[in-house]
GROMACS .gro file of C-alpha atoms in nm:
model
  170
    1MET     CA    1  -0.009   0.016   0.007
    2ARG     CA    2   0.280   0.245   0.095
    3LYS     CA    3   0.446   0.181  -0.259
    4LEU     CA    4   0.109   0.263  -0.424
    5ILE     CA    5   0.067   0.588  -0.233
    6TRP     CA    6   0.420   0.674  -0.321
    7THR     CA    7   0.389   0.620  -0.680
    8GLY     CA    8   0.071   0.830  -0.681
    9VAL     CA    9   0.270   1.119  -0.520
   10VAL     CA   10   0.540   1.097  -0.766
   11LEU     CA   11   0.283   1.081  -1.081
   12CYS     CA   12   0.099   1.372  -0.921
   13GLY     CA   13   0.421   1.588  -0.902
   14LEU     CA   14   0.532   1.492  -1.284
   15LEU     CA   15   0.187   1.589  -1.405
   16GLY     CA   16   0.188   1.929  -1.286
   17GLY     CA   17   0.027   1.905  -0.935
   18CYS     CA   18  -0.258   1.752  -0.745
   19ALA     CA   19  -0.579   1.908  -0.656
   20SER     CA   20  -0.448   1.931  -0.284
   21THR     CA   21  -0.133   2.094  -0.385
   22PRO     CA   22  -0.126   2.482  -0.380
   23GLU     CA   23  -0.080   2.637  -0.704
   24ARG     CA   24   0.253   2.825  -0.774
   25THR     CA   25   0.261   3.143  -0.936
   26GLU     CA   26   0.563   3.247  -1.142
   27GLU     CA   27   0.634   3.581  -1.295
   28PRO     CA   28   0.637   3.558  -1.664
   29ALA     CA   29   0.976   3.564  -1.827
   30PRO     CA   30   1.051   3.885  -1.997
   31THR     CA   31   1.017   3.866  -2.369
   32GLN     CA   32   1.168   4.047  -2.657
   33PRO     CA   33   0.943   4.198  -2.902
   34GLU     CA   34   0.827   3.961  -3.175
   35PHE     CA   35   0.844   4.038  -3.551
   36GLN     CA   36   0.539   3.944  -3.750
   37PRO     CA   37   0.587   3.811  -4.120
   38GLY     CA   38   0.595   4.131  -4.316
   39GLU     CA   39   0.795   4.332  -4.052
   40SER     CA   40   1.153   4.389  -3.990
   41PRO     CA   41   1.316   4.543  -3.698
   42LYS     CA   42   1.261   4.927  -3.712
   43ASN     CA   43   1.084   4.876  -4.047
   44THR     CA   44   0.768   5.074  -4.106
   45THR     CA   45   0.453   4.889  -4.243
   46SER     CA   46   0.138   5.011  -4.420
   47GLU     CA   47  -0.210   5.070  -4.262
   48GLU     CA   48  -0.301   4.715  -4.316
   49GLY     CA   49   0.017   4.582  -4.112
   50LYS     CA   50   0.196   4.463  -4.424
   51ALA     CA   51   0.519   4.573  -4.558
   52PRO     CA   52   0.520   4.867  -4.812
   53ILE     CA   53   0.508   4.757  -5.177
   54GLN     CA   54   0.862   4.803  -5.335
   55GLN     CA   55   0.947   4.870  -5.692
   56LEU     CA   56   1.112   4.585  -5.903
   57VAL     CA   57   1.459   4.687  -6.016
   58ILE     CA   58   1.476   4.585  -6.380
   59GLY     CA   59   1.797   4.560  -6.601
   60GLN     CA   60   2.051   4.570  -6.335
   61GLN     CA   61   2.265   4.267  -6.264
   62LEU     CA   62   2.224   4.239  -5.899
   63ALA     CA   63   2.430   3.983  -5.688
   64PRO     CA   64   2.334   3.832  -5.361
   65LYS     CA   65   2.460   4.036  -5.078
   66ASP     CA   66   2.356   3.877  -4.718
   67SER     CA   67   2.227   3.524  -4.665
   68VAL     CA   68   1.857   3.480  -4.675
   69ASN     CA   69   1.631   3.170  -4.655
   70ILE     CA   70   1.333   3.196  -4.893
   71GLU     CA   71   1.062   3.007  -4.743
   72GLY     CA   72   0.813   3.055  -5.030
   73PHE     CA   73   0.657   3.335  -5.250
   74ARG     CA   74   0.318   3.397  -5.394
   75ALA     CA   75   0.176   3.638  -5.664
   76PHE     CA   76  -0.160   3.784  -5.586
   77ARG     CA   77  -0.293   4.061  -5.838
   78ASP     CA   78   0.010   4.263  -5.900
   79VAL     CA   79   0.203   4.211  -5.583
   80MET     CA   80   0.457   3.931  -5.488
   81ASP     CA   81   0.498   3.854  -5.131
   82VAL     CA   82   0.823   3.655  -5.059
   83SER     CA   83   0.839   3.492  -4.709
   84VAL     CA   84   1.200   3.493  -4.571
   85THR     CA   85   1.405   3.423  -4.255
   86HIS     CA   86   1.740   3.514  -4.171
   87GLY     CA   87   1.979   3.616  -3.883
   88GLY     CA   88   1.963   3.959  -3.714
   89GLY     CA   89   1.733   4.159  -3.502
   90CYS     CA   90   1.925   4.464  -3.417
   91LYS     CA   91   1.930   4.661  -3.743
   92GLU     CA   92   1.686   4.739  -4.028
   93HIS     CA   93   1.712   4.496  -4.307
   94THR     CA   94   1.647   4.567  -4.685
   95TYR     CA   95   1.517   4.353  -4.950
   96THR     CA   96   1.548   4.418  -5.309
   97LEU     CA   97   1.395   4.216  -5.607
   98ALA     CA   98   1.583   4.225  -5.941
   99TRP     CA   99   1.480   4.108  -6.300
  100ASP     CA  100   1.680   4.127  -6.601
  101GLY     CA  101   1.377   4.235  -6.820
  102GLU     CA  102   1.391   3.930  -7.022
  103PHE     CA  103   1.161   3.624  -7.063
  104GLN     CA  104   1.290   3.274  -7.098
  105GLY     CA  105   1.083   3.001  -7.253
  106GLY     CA  106   0.904   2.766  -7.009
  107THR     CA  107   0.841   2.415  -7.061
  108ASP     CA  108   0.466   2.448  -7.136
  109GLY     CA  109   0.537   2.775  -7.337
  110THR     CA  110   0.457   3.029  -7.063
  111PRO     CA  111   0.738   3.284  -7.045
  112VAL     CA  112   0.946   3.272  -6.728
  113ALA     CA  113   1.095   3.573  -6.556
  114ASN     CA  114   1.389   3.481  -6.357
  115LEU     CA  115   1.411   3.694  -6.030
  116VAL     CA  116   1.686   3.759  -5.781
  117LEU     CA  117   1.607   3.846  -5.420
  118VAL     CA  118   1.884   4.060  -5.266
  119HIS     CA  119   1.894   4.097  -4.882
  120ASP     CA  120   2.104   4.372  -4.703
  121GLY     CA  121   2.139   4.314  -4.336
  122ASN     CA  122   2.343   4.618  -4.291
  123GLU     CA  123   2.611   4.451  -4.088
  124ASP     CA  124   2.357   4.319  -3.821
  125ARG     CA  125   2.546   4.079  -3.631
  126CYS     CA  126   2.279   3.982  -3.391
  127LYS     CA  127   2.163   3.622  -3.389
  128ALA     CA  128   1.788   3.620  -3.362
  129ILE     CA  129   1.588   3.460  -3.643
  130VAL     CA  130   1.402   3.733  -3.813
  131MET     CA  131   1.094   3.643  -4.034
  132ALA     CA  132   0.977   3.907  -4.295
  133THR     CA  133   0.754   3.922  -4.581
  134PRO     CA  134   0.873   4.200  -4.843
  135ARG     CA  135   0.628   4.290  -5.113
  136PHE     CA  136   0.724   4.381  -5.461
  137ASP     CA  137   0.535   4.528  -5.744
  138LEU     CA  138   0.486   4.305  -6.041
  139LYS     CA  139   0.332   4.557  -6.286
  140PRO     CA  140   0.661   4.610  -6.477
  141ILE     CA  141   0.645   4.239  -6.592
  142SER     CA  142   0.302   4.252  -6.716
  143GLN     CA  143   0.371   4.577  -6.887
  144ARG     CA  144   0.694   4.414  -7.049
  145PHE     CA  145   0.490   4.112  -7.154
  146ARG     CA  146   0.220   4.329  -7.323
  147GLU     CA  147   0.481   4.514  -7.518
  148LYS     CA  148   0.662   4.206  -7.642
  149TYR     CA  149   0.363   3.984  -7.710
  150GLY     CA  150   0.097   4.240  -7.788
  151LYS     CA  151  -0.163   4.067  -7.570
  152ALA     CA  152  -0.369   4.269  -7.288
  153THR     CA  153  -0.378   3.962  -7.079
  154GLY     CA  154  -0.150   3.667  -7.003
  155ALA     CA  155   0.050   3.468  -6.762
  156VAL     CA  156   0.424   3.451  -6.647
  157ASP     CA  157   0.593   3.203  -6.434
  158LEU     CA  158   0.814   3.374  -6.179
  159ALA     CA  159   1.139   3.203  -6.078
  160LEU     CA  160   1.335   3.258  -5.764
  161GLU     CA  161   1.650   3.035  -5.707
  162GLY     CA  162   1.570   2.721  -5.508
  163GLN     CA  163   1.185   2.769  -5.536
  164PRO     CA  164   0.916   2.625  -5.754
  165THR     CA  165   0.792   2.868  -6.001
  166VAL     CA  166   0.481   3.060  -5.925
  167ARG     CA  167   0.231   3.164  -6.223
  168TYR     CA  168   0.155   3.532  -6.229
  169GLU     CA  169  -0.186   3.593  -6.434
  170PHE     CA  170  -0.285   3.936  -6.524
   0.00000   0.00000   0.00000
């Protein structure tokens, strides 16, 4: 009987307490401000809580600057959202989306725009994992499509390195 009671006491302690055990109150640990997707440290956001829409850089050959993990991206209407993670947390980070201005032939005949995302961490040496969702204007791609193919509507596959293509329809 003694062994059974002792086992019950041990299990009660492991499971977070028993009804007869007084509740312990602990002060919550201080937390650092969290950054929501679409925000960067010290980054201003639009009224809807999303990052401002940035212009697409066309015709410049931009090389990657600081490392960034592209978690995924989507095109909705004329805006591309790119979900990224990277180290940092102490300085403002900037993102640039570049396109050479040319369409490549896709496997199904849909033109492909090869895009490059450039991340500048401004020498941020902090080690927090930052999540952000920079947004970019896709209208220059649809305008170039209209000029090249003479069609008012169409579709272009958007390609970012290491990611499956995403269809942009306009």
